[in-house]
């Protein structure tokens, strides 16, 4: 099975993250950039499918030059090759434009299965897998907590707030995964050394036949107009028991949807 | 404070980054709990094995990573800074692969990929209840009977006893003295090989050693490593590398204690200032940091001699002696820096102090190290 895993480089969600003051985009320059956490689960799932059914795993990344670090890190876990879409005109791309570029790149890769994280920790819009499937004209099985491959048939347990749904489709398809699906492996030292020799093909917008004015700031369908820092945490509500504290506590929990 | 390290290759830098990630994510969160409960972390060692950390100094053709000792020891140091028992386990396991890797027959060497990959965990049985320092006087006997050796006796202080898959057993096949000793590679499932209850220790409780009793245990003769009578030479050849492993453990442990004490002293305020700004404590911390740096430099210097194929036995003894004595002082001083809190199990420094003590004893007591060094001086 020919599997492509979408990998995005994001600022480390464990550290302080900012938007830039000039164009309101995610500040990637000053941040410690890592593989989007959920994508590691997608890579692990791809490797498990390859180990069980054979085939090849390719990483597909759209991002600036420095995303190379994340591509090497992803390859050190075990995938065979990578494709890096890199072009200065891509800066500022919205989800719609990103899906256009990735769909064009996937057009060159002949994938049976496209795996990705259910969301990225910087954008968190969760729409890319659906957009991509729509553009490619294939099924989208999104938010999977379990994936079973049987020949050309895919069955996923799709996580919902109440439980899960069982959905299935024939390949080719896009499957996005949550972090409940597996436990990603660590790279091995041998894997890290091998990753340095694995092929990474770079593609520009021209290579993909996508015009620069369809992507980036120029082609963005949405834009962040302004931003401000999250206000500092305010002091909590203090309930003094004057006979009704229990009721007040329960009311608070209900308002906050804890119960 | 970040430790500045000069490394020979970019691969070595990547290896240390991987080690740090594993140490922070897999070791640090589990150490205190496993130590308190005395639970052996076999799963953590499997994770390290899969990452390729259990056979670093051995050649690639038998499943190792062909890393110089200079790099391997810094991996041990980083692991020790998060969990001493794991670092010591990796050091012991690496040592336990040495006899087969260096002296094993072709058939025995077929086991190496599984040994170095961490699927099989190793133990090293040299010490006995009546003595460890005078290893040449060991009494466990192996008698040839047909295609087997029949082993009887008791080994003591065996790390991984009861958890190991294979045991290097140093035993007497000939007359008294060093030339009567041979090395056997015994499978853990050998009938008559009986690991006893773990020792109840002051520290290192997650990986407590135990005695291993041999009650007419039959080990196939093709598991003799090297020649009959070569056992003591094998044990001694492995020992110098093992001593450097313990020196690296000591530096990692001392670094952890130093880092904790410094962080505390920068936060804790008395008399209107952080206590690190009071010269009494600032200078104490300065001395601790200097000892850690000196100990690191000493083990790395010995390791580079080894990597260059030069004699390094004396330097290995010096590194083991200095680094473990330094770790004892630094961890004791770290408790002092934290005052009453340092003596409490709510902070890790009292555990570090308990753990440091064992390093002055294992892989040759520090008295034996002084003996090695002074004899080298006497020889001139």
XYZ file of C-alpha atoms in Angstrom:
639
model
C 0.000 0.000 0.000
C 1.335 3.401 -0.980
C 0.842 5.709 1.999
C 1.459 9.444 2.174
C 1.560 11.109 5.600
C 1.000 14.845 5.844
C 3.445 16.391 8.304
C 3.320 20.007 9.419
C 6.012 21.831 11.322
C 4.524 23.875 14.168
C 5.816 25.910 17.107
C 6.251 23.699 20.185
C 2.881 23.722 21.935
C 4.649 23.249 25.273
C 6.374 26.645 24.997
C 5.073 30.212 24.684
C 3.662 30.837 21.198
C 2.920 34.171 19.517
C 1.512 35.749 16.416
C 3.799 38.173 14.600
C 2.979 41.858 14.996
C 3.362 42.768 11.301
C 1.133 40.229 9.514
C -0.721 38.424 12.347
C 0.580 35.012 11.298
C 2.056 32.376 13.597
C 5.531 33.448 14.684
C 7.669 30.548 13.505
C 10.964 32.390 13.444
C 11.522 32.722 17.166
C 9.784 29.527 18.232
C 11.174 26.053 18.822
C 9.610 24.314 15.837
C 8.593 20.656 16.054
C 6.496 18.081 14.211
C 2.816 18.707 14.873
C 2.165 16.243 17.693
C -0.877 14.603 16.083
C 1.114 13.959 12.889
C 3.444 11.633 14.826
C 0.427 9.383 15.410
C -0.326 9.449 11.701
C 3.281 8.454 10.945
C 3.099 5.616 13.478
C -0.153 4.361 11.960
C 1.378 4.455 8.482
C 4.418 2.497 9.660
C 2.220 -0.103 11.356
C 0.184 -0.549 8.155
C 3.380 -0.856 6.131
C 4.773 -3.441 8.577
C 1.563 -5.491 8.303
C 0.765 -5.082 4.609
C 3.957 -3.880 2.925
C 4.240 -0.819 0.721
C 5.934 2.521 1.007
C 5.489 5.509 3.326
C 6.162 9.022 2.034
C 6.118 12.202 4.105
C 4.529 15.262 2.498
C 5.254 18.657 4.030
C 4.402 22.165 2.926
C 6.486 24.734 4.727
C 9.537 26.973 4.695
C 13.142 25.763 4.362
C 13.508 25.118 8.070
C 10.733 22.502 7.909
C 13.553 20.242 6.654
C 14.398 19.563 10.327
C 10.932 18.164 10.949
C 11.069 16.143 7.729
C 14.339 14.503 8.849
C 12.855 13.853 12.266
C 9.800 12.251 10.676
C 12.004 10.136 8.389
C 14.042 8.961 11.386
C 10.935 7.186 12.679
C 11.006 4.948 9.581
C 9.238 6.356 6.464
C 10.981 5.794 3.140
C 11.041 9.202 1.467
C 9.705 12.745 1.675
C 8.345 15.477 -0.528
C 8.776 19.079 0.591
C 6.665 21.773 -1.041
C 8.569 24.988 -0.466
C 7.997 28.378 -2.052
C 8.272 31.905 -0.670
C 4.844 32.716 -2.104
C 3.233 30.160 0.231
C 3.668 32.309 3.365
C 0.294 33.288 4.797
C -1.675 30.520 3.042
C -5.102 29.781 4.497
C -6.495 26.247 4.859
C -8.270 26.436 1.498
C -5.086 27.408 -0.332
C -3.045 24.857 1.604
C -5.444 22.109 0.546
C -5.062 23.225 -3.078
C -1.272 22.970 -2.924
C -1.258 19.652 -1.064
C -3.814 18.203 -3.480
C -1.583 19.226 -6.397
C 1.421 17.594 -4.713
C -0.595 14.439 -3.954
C -1.480 14.323 -7.636
C 2.155 13.423 -8.299
C 2.329 10.716 -5.583
C -0.262 8.080 -6.488
C -1.272 7.426 -2.855
C -3.658 4.650 -1.794
C -3.963 6.150 1.654
C -3.362 9.691 2.872
C -2.896 9.911 6.626
C -2.739 13.066 8.711
C -3.297 14.354 12.223
C -6.871 15.400 13.032
C -5.647 18.934 13.715
C -2.487 20.980 13.993
C -1.617 22.541 17.322
C -1.127 25.990 15.764
C -4.103 26.394 13.401
C -6.503 23.915 15.027
C -9.144 24.337 12.317
C -9.558 20.580 11.624
C -10.840 21.155 8.082
C -7.830 20.303 5.941
C -8.533 16.537 5.653
C -12.070 17.225 4.422
C -10.973 19.879 1.932
C -8.242 17.625 0.633
C -10.594 14.668 0.150
C -13.054 16.932 -1.656
C -10.378 18.229 -4.006
C -9.094 14.710 -4.692
C -12.586 13.268 -5.051
C -11.943 10.561 -2.460
C -13.533 9.613 0.875
C -12.581 11.373 4.116
C -12.542 9.239 7.278
C -11.775 11.847 9.886
C -10.970 11.819 13.588
C -10.081 8.130 13.703
C -9.221 6.458 16.983
C -8.769 3.084 15.251
C -8.065 2.127 11.636
C -8.309 -1.321 10.069
C -6.986 -2.089 6.605
C -8.335 -5.090 4.707
C -7.093 -5.131 1.146
C -8.483 -1.992 -0.473
C -11.046 -1.504 2.267
C -10.532 0.901 5.176
C -12.611 0.867 8.359
C -12.204 3.524 11.006
C -13.667 4.138 14.424
C -14.459 7.831 14.296
C -14.249 9.530 17.700
C -17.298 11.611 18.641
C -18.192 13.447 21.828
C -20.636 10.704 22.813
C -18.671 7.663 21.671
C -17.590 6.544 18.236
C -18.967 5.820 14.773
C -17.752 3.042 12.494
C -17.119 4.369 9.012
C -15.578 2.638 6.028
C -14.429 3.450 2.524
C -12.430 2.005 -0.309
C -8.949 3.302 -1.068
C -7.834 5.827 -2.049
C -8.990 7.866 0.934
C -7.903 10.536 3.409
C -7.817 9.424 7.059
C -7.139 11.829 9.918
C -6.258 10.440 13.353
C -6.444 11.454 16.995
C -3.765 10.732 19.573
C -5.772 7.812 20.973
C -5.028 5.658 17.914
C -1.551 4.398 18.905
C 1.664 5.217 20.753
C 4.225 6.713 18.370
C 7.654 5.093 18.433
C 10.830 6.965 19.219
C 13.305 7.237 16.395
C 16.192 4.815 16.815
C 19.810 5.920 16.520
C 20.116 3.789 13.373
C 16.902 5.396 12.079
C 18.347 8.867 12.630
C 21.489 7.982 10.687
C 19.490 6.296 7.913
C 17.167 9.326 7.616
C 20.103 11.480 6.534
C 20.397 9.379 3.387
C 16.701 9.137 2.502
C 15.482 11.045 -0.558
C 13.717 14.365 0.018
C 12.254 15.850 -3.172
C 11.450 19.556 -3.154
C 8.631 20.981 -5.253
C 7.904 24.632 -5.994
C 4.561 26.143 -6.963
C 5.760 26.204 -10.575
C 6.496 22.456 -10.374
C 2.919 21.914 -9.226
C 1.379 24.261 -11.761
C -0.192 26.389 -9.040
C -0.173 30.132 -9.559
C 1.339 32.309 -6.809
C -1.732 34.541 -6.619
C -3.921 31.554 -5.619
C -1.940 30.977 -2.417
C -0.179 32.839 0.370
C -1.397 36.253 1.500
C -2.454 37.011 -2.074
C -4.888 34.126 -2.347
C -6.001 33.836 1.270
C -9.748 33.377 1.747
C -9.453 34.430 5.378
C -7.066 36.648 7.266
C -6.389 37.500 10.901
C -7.119 41.216 11.119
C -5.771 41.879 14.572
C -4.726 40.008 17.677
C -3.985 40.706 21.299
C -2.409 38.758 24.139
C -4.632 36.526 26.194
C -5.621 38.519 29.303
C -3.854 37.404 32.472
C -5.778 34.949 34.595
C -8.183 36.684 36.903
C -8.792 35.575 40.458
C -11.288 32.718 40.725
C -14.757 32.947 42.184
C -14.810 32.360 45.910
C -17.918 30.850 47.369
C -18.419 31.346 51.097
C -20.821 28.881 52.632
C -23.879 30.614 53.967
C -26.092 27.591 53.577
C -26.260 27.597 49.763
C -22.611 26.872 48.838
C -23.434 23.370 47.577
C -26.069 24.655 45.187
C -23.797 27.444 43.990
C -20.964 24.968 43.311
C -23.267 22.706 41.299
C -24.671 25.677 39.390
C -21.121 26.754 38.528
C -20.238 23.263 37.301
C -23.404 23.168 35.179
C -22.682 26.614 33.676
C -19.175 25.501 32.772
C -20.555 22.217 31.382
C -18.479 20.090 33.733
C -21.595 18.097 34.649
C 23.079 24.844 33.329
C 23.515 23.273 29.916
C 26.627 21.130 29.721
C 28.891 22.164 26.856
C 30.087 19.037 25.099
C 32.708 18.649 22.395
C 31.572 15.732 20.263
C 33.476 13.963 17.497
C 30.624 13.762 14.942
C 27.176 15.113 14.057
C 25.883 11.569 14.559
C 27.102 11.727 18.156
C 25.216 15.014 18.640
C 22.044 13.398 17.271
C 22.567 10.400 19.558
C 22.863 12.626 22.622
C 19.762 14.589 21.574
C 17.828 11.323 21.244
C 19.157 10.187 24.635
C 18.081 13.458 26.249
C 14.581 13.133 24.756
C 14.261 9.565 26.022
C 15.695 10.481 29.428
C 13.308 13.414 29.858
C 10.216 11.626 28.594
C 10.679 7.994 29.634
C 13.048 8.065 32.633
C 12.502 11.271 34.596
C 8.721 10.856 35.126
C 9.095 7.283 36.417
C 12.307 7.329 38.474
C 11.084 8.459 41.905
C 8.037 6.191 41.856
C 9.868 3.061 40.698
C 12.630 3.680 43.262
C 10.078 4.073 46.048
C 8.280 0.876 45.068
C 11.368 -1.124 44.136
C 9.971 -1.966 40.709
C 12.382 -3.129 38.004
C 11.842 -1.047 34.835
C 12.195 -3.784 32.192
C 9.881 -1.854 29.807
C 12.096 1.234 29.962
C 15.123 -0.888 29.062
C 13.178 -2.348 26.113
C 12.411 1.190 24.911
C 16.107 2.078 25.158
C 16.968 -1.157 23.327
C 14.597 -0.359 20.474
C 16.148 3.095 20.238
C 19.541 1.409 19.856
C 21.088 2.464 23.169
C 22.021 -0.964 24.544
C 24.897 -1.885 22.255
C 26.507 1.455 21.453
C 30.237 0.639 21.687
C 30.051 -2.606 19.663
C 30.651 -3.031 15.908
C 27.747 -2.503 13.522
C 28.130 -5.969 11.946
C 27.014 -7.619 15.190
C 24.170 -5.178 15.904
C 26.020 -2.396 17.707
C 26.387 1.246 16.739
C 30.206 1.451 16.556
C 30.297 4.464 18.838
C 33.532 5.414 20.588
C 33.595 5.145 24.385
C 33.806 8.930 24.522
C 30.258 9.088 23.109
C 28.814 5.949 24.729
C 29.819 7.205 28.180
C 28.115 10.551 27.655
C 24.925 8.643 26.844
C 25.342 6.826 30.176
C 25.928 10.157 31.914
C 22.733 11.690 30.504
C 20.680 8.637 31.469
C 22.172 8.757 34.994
C 21.195 12.395 35.366
C 17.549 11.282 35.103
C 17.638 7.823 36.679
C 20.797 6.244 38.032
C 19.436 2.674 38.103
C 18.722 2.778 34.361
C 22.175 4.120 33.534
C 23.781 1.472 35.712
C 21.605 -1.184 34.062
C 22.726 -0.023 30.610
C 26.344 -0.027 31.782
C 26.049 -3.543 33.246
C 24.224 -4.843 30.179
C 26.863 -3.360 27.877
C 29.564 -4.964 30.037
C 27.737 -8.299 29.961
C 27.891 -8.333 26.157
C 31.661 -7.841 26.204
C 32.872 -11.436 26.755
C 30.911 -12.787 23.763
C 31.664 -9.769 21.558
C 35.408 -9.930 22.255
C 36.062 -13.641 22.873
C 32.915 -15.494 21.704
C 32.836 -18.313 19.171
C 31.078 -17.795 15.864
C 28.060 -19.653 17.208
C 27.960 -17.568 20.397
C 28.258 -14.375 18.398
C 24.985 -15.208 16.652
C 23.320 -14.154 19.908
C 24.847 -10.680 19.728
C 22.154 -8.905 17.680
C 19.488 -9.869 20.240
C 21.825 -9.040 23.130
C 22.847 -5.659 21.743
C 19.306 -4.875 20.580
C 18.076 -5.282 24.149
C 15.703 -8.192 23.486
C 17.947 -10.239 25.750
C 19.069 -8.647 29.020
C 22.468 -9.599 30.418
C 24.010 -10.174 33.845
C 27.611 -10.458 34.912
C 28.433 -12.911 37.711
C 31.882 -12.313 39.164
C 31.509 -11.426 42.872
C 30.753 -14.067 45.473
C 29.394 -13.772 49.024
C 32.850 -14.126 50.588
C 34.550 -11.694 48.255
C 34.393 -9.392 45.281
C 37.645 -7.468 45.397
C 39.766 -10.633 45.434
C 38.094 -12.001 42.311
C 40.923 -14.441 41.570
C 39.946 -16.372 44.717
C 36.418 -17.180 43.510
C 35.126 -20.643 44.412
C 32.114 -21.319 42.169
C 33.129 -24.528 40.428
C 32.367 -25.823 36.944
C 33.164 -29.470 36.306
C 33.168 -30.920 32.803
C 30.715 -33.805 32.431
C 30.291 -35.046 28.872
C 29.037 -32.146 26.728
C 28.226 -29.968 29.751
C 29.817 -28.074 32.555
C 28.124 -28.709 35.884
C 28.217 -25.465 37.880
C 27.852 -25.240 41.642
C 28.377 -22.282 43.967
C 26.898 -18.898 44.734
C 27.395 -15.549 43.053
C 26.567 -12.321 44.882
C 25.534 -8.725 44.088
C 24.342 -9.699 40.627
C 22.597 -6.823 38.856
C 19.568 -8.045 36.822
C 19.428 -11.329 38.792
C 15.987 -12.760 38.136
C 15.423 -10.386 35.195
C 18.349 -11.291 32.940
C 18.060 -13.633 29.977
C 21.730 -14.618 30.042
C 24.407 -14.737 32.736
C 28.158 -14.488 32.253
C 29.375 -16.844 34.975
C 32.995 -16.708 36.068
C 33.811 -20.047 37.651
C 36.690 -22.309 38.520
C 37.390 -25.037 35.980
C 41.008 -25.571 37.051
C 43.289 -25.104 40.032
C 43.504 -22.146 42.444
C 44.416 -18.638 41.297
C 43.505 -16.574 38.250
C 44.514 -19.193 35.658
C 41.936 -21.686 36.926
C 38.972 -19.446 36.049
C 36.739 -19.737 32.981
C 33.756 -17.774 31.658
C 30.475 -19.528 30.806
C 27.472 -17.970 29.111
C 24.493 -19.496 30.922
C 20.921 -19.215 29.734
C 18.522 -17.878 32.388
C 16.308 -20.953 31.941
C 19.130 -23.340 32.916
C 17.756 -25.727 35.557
C 19.666 -25.215 38.797
C 20.388 -21.525 38.093
C 18.418 -19.964 40.919
C 18.235 -16.175 41.428
C 17.562 -15.411 45.097
C 15.521 -12.631 46.747
C 16.723 -9.096 45.901
C 19.032 -7.428 48.442
C 17.359 -4.761 50.573
C 19.364 -1.708 49.660
C 19.959 1.871 50.750
C 19.378 3.070 47.164
C 19.063 1.732 43.605
C 15.989 -0.109 44.792
C 14.399 -0.371 41.354
C 17.287 -2.527 40.220
C 18.373 -4.286 43.387
C 20.984 -7.002 42.860
C 20.585 -10.497 44.263
C 22.560 -13.647 44.826
C 22.407 -16.312 42.143
C 22.778 -19.872 43.379
C 24.087 -22.571 41.031
C 22.888 -25.966 42.135
C 24.497 -28.422 39.727
C 23.375 -26.217 36.849
C 24.327 -27.844 33.527
C 25.702 -25.371 30.992
C 26.535 -26.779 27.534
C 30.293 -26.874 26.912
C 29.854 -24.854 23.711
C 28.869 -21.951 25.983
C 32.445 -21.677 27.254
C 33.520 -18.147 26.233
C 37.157 -18.063 25.126
C 39.383 -20.886 26.328
C 39.402 -22.742 29.640
C 41.464 -20.711 32.082
C 40.924 -17.465 30.135
C 38.050 -16.293 32.355
C 40.053 -14.042 34.653
C 41.719 -12.290 31.721
C 38.260 -11.711 30.183
C 36.906 -10.366 33.470
C 39.826 -7.999 33.857
C 39.612 -6.798 30.232
C 35.927 -5.972 30.716
C 36.499 -4.298 34.056
C 38.300 -1.160 32.874
C 35.451 -0.292 30.499
C 32.941 -1.057 33.252
C 34.767 1.314 35.599
C 34.402 4.123 33.091
C 30.681 3.314 32.884
C 30.383 3.830 36.638
C 32.423 7.053 36.442
C 29.942 8.359 33.830
C 27.033 7.288 36.069
C 28.597 9.241 38.929
C 28.972 12.396 36.835
C 25.346 12.209 35.673
C 24.083 11.740 39.217
C 26.264 14.577 40.526
C 25.100 16.848 37.693
C 21.472 16.139 38.602
C 22.151 17.001 42.250
C 24.037 20.158 41.266
C 21.277 21.313 38.890
C 18.614 20.738 41.527
C 20.597 22.530 44.232
C 21.372 25.505 41.988
C 17.739 25.885 40.891
C 16.669 25.766 44.538
C 19.327 28.232 45.681
C 18.285 30.739 43.024
C 14.652 30.621 44.162
C 14.976 30.224 47.909
C 15.305 33.553 49.711
C 16.709 34.208 53.180
C 17.708 37.553 54.686
C 16.167 39.299 51.670
C 18.218 37.600 48.964
C 18.356 34.336 47.028
C 20.545 31.998 49.070
C 22.915 31.489 46.114
C 23.897 35.161 46.613
C 25.101 34.375 50.135
C 28.738 33.583 49.686
C 28.689 30.562 51.996
C 26.290 28.749 49.683
C 27.450 30.356 46.420
C 30.983 29.087 46.992
C 29.714 25.663 48.050
C 27.818 25.436 44.736
C 30.883 26.688 42.852
C 32.965 23.879 44.370
C 30.260 21.340 43.481
C 30.157 22.544 39.857
C 33.948 22.391 39.618
C 34.068 18.831 40.900
C 31.440 17.730 38.395
C 33.332 19.337 35.506
C 36.645 17.848 36.660
C 35.127 14.378 37.008
C 33.632 14.616 33.506
C 36.951 15.733 32.036
C 38.728 12.832 33.727
C 36.427 10.085 32.459
C 36.427 11.583 28.961
C 40.211 11.718 28.969
C 40.407 8.027 29.916
C 37.759 7.186 27.309
C 39.695 8.952 24.559
C 42.806 6.927 25.470
C 40.728 3.754 25.188
C 39.271 4.872 21.862
C 42.789 5.518 20.566
C 43.831 1.983 21.522
C 46.215 3.210 24.213
C 46.570 1.689 27.719
C 44.033 3.326 30.025
C 43.653 1.052 33.065
C 45.217 3.546 35.474
C 43.227 6.464 34.061
C 40.029 4.385 34.249
C 40.739 3.670 37.925
C 41.438 7.362 38.541
C 38.242 8.405 36.792
C 36.157 5.878 38.722
C 37.760 6.891 42.031
C 37.513 10.639 41.497
C 34.071 10.748 39.883
C 32.384 8.555 42.486
C 34.010 10.351 45.430
C 32.964 13.646 43.812
C 29.392 12.359 43.387
C 29.289 11.453 47.094
C 30.468 14.941 48.103
C 28.279 16.798 45.600
C 25.106 14.913 46.499
C 25.805 15.350 50.232
C 26.335 19.086 49.685
C 23.132 19.274 47.606
C 21.231 18.023 50.644
C 22.976 20.732 52.684
C 21.963 23.447 50.193
C 18.297 22.469 50.573
C 18.601 22.373 54.357
C 15.740 20.565 56.070
C 13.958 20.118 52.741
C 17.016 18.323 51.407
C 16.640 15.676 54.094
C 13.008 15.146 53.084
C 11.882 12.588 50.520
C 9.757 15.354 48.945
C 12.921 16.436 47.111
C 15.131 14.023 45.141
C 18.496 15.038 46.637
C 18.306 12.666 49.633
C 17.804 9.831 47.110
C 20.746 11.069 45.049
C 22.884 10.999 48.210
C 21.830 7.427 49.019
C 22.449 6.387 45.430
C 25.899 7.985 45.250
C 27.221 5.725 47.988
C 26.904 2.556 45.933
C 29.105 4.017 43.203
C 32.073 4.142 45.599
C 31.652 0.382 46.076
C 30.697 -1.267 42.763
C 33.010 -2.186 39.858
C 35.929 -2.289 42.267
C 35.713 -0.427 45.564
C 37.510 2.877 45.630
C 40.143 1.187 47.791
C 40.779 -1.243 44.915
C 41.035 1.728 42.516
C 43.702 3.255 44.764
C 45.473 -0.111 44.769
C 45.446 -0.172 40.954
C 46.785 3.385 40.775
C 49.446 2.953 43.468
C 50.717 -0.292 41.920
C 51.050 1.502 38.588
C 53.062 4.213 40.368
C 55.245 1.601 42.061
C 55.952 -0.092 38.737
C 57.025 3.259 37.391
